[in-house]
Coordinates of C-alpha atoms in Angstrom, one line a residue:
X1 CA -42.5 54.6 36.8
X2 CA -46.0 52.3 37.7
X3 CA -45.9 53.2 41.4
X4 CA -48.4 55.4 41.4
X5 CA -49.3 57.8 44.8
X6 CA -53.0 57.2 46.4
X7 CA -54.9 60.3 45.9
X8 CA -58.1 59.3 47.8
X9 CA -60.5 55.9 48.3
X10 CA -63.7 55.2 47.6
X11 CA -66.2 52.0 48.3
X12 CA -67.2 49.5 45.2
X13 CA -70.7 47.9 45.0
X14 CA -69.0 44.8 46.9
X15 CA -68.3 47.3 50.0
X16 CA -64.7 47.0 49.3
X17 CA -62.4 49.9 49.5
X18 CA -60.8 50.8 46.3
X19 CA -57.9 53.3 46.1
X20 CA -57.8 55.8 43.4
X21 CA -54.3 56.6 42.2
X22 CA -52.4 59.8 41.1
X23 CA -52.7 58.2 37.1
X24 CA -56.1 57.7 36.8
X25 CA -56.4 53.8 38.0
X26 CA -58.5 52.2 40.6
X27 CA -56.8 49.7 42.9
X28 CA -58.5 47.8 45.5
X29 CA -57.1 47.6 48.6
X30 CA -58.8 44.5 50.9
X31 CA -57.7 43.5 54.4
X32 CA -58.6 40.0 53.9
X33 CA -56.2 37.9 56.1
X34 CA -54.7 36.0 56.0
X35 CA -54.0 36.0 52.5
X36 CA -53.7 40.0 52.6
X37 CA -53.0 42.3 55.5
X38 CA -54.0 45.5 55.4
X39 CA -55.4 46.8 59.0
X40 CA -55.1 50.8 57.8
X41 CA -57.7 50.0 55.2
X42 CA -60.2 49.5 58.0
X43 CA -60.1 52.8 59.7
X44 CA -60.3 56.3 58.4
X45 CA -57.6 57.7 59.9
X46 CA -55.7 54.3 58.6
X47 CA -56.7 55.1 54.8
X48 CA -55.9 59.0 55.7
X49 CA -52.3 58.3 56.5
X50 CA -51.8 56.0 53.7
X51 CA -52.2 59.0 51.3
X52 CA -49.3 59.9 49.5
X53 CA -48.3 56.2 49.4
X54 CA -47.1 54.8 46.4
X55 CA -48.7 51.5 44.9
X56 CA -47.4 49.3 41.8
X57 CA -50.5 49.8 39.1
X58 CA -50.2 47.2 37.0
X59 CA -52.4 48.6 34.7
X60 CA -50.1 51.4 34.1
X61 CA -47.7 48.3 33.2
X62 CA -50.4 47.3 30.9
X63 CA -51.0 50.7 29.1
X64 CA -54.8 50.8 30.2
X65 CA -56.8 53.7 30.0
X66 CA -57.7 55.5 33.3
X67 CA -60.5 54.1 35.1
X68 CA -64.1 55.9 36.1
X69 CA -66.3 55.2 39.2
X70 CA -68.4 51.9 38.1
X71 CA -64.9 50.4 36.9
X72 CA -63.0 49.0 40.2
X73 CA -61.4 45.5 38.4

């Protein structure tokens, strides 16, 4: 019920890509090893085959609202 599919990406103010799931929430999604591996996020073709991938949104969990662009926490 909280994973949620990726609908599309976008970049915050930090240059960090954010993915925007299917219920309205804002994810980021760093490749920042070694504490998080994410090599897709660093490519466009990487992000593109990505979509349709299903992430936990823990602010589903939470009940928050759905985000806008400007919100990326």
């Amino acid at each position: 019920m909280f994973d949620q599919p990726i609908e599309g990406y976008h970049v915050d103010d930090e240059n960090h890509w954010v993915a925007r799931l299917a219920c309205g929430h804002f994810q980021h999604v760093r490749h920042d090893p070694p504490l998080v591996r994410r090599q897709w996020v660093t490519s466009e073709t990487g992000r593109d085959e990505m979509l349709g991938t299903r992430l936990r949104c823990k602010k589903c969990e939470q009940g928050d609202p759905p985000d806008h662009l400007g919100e990326t926490s």
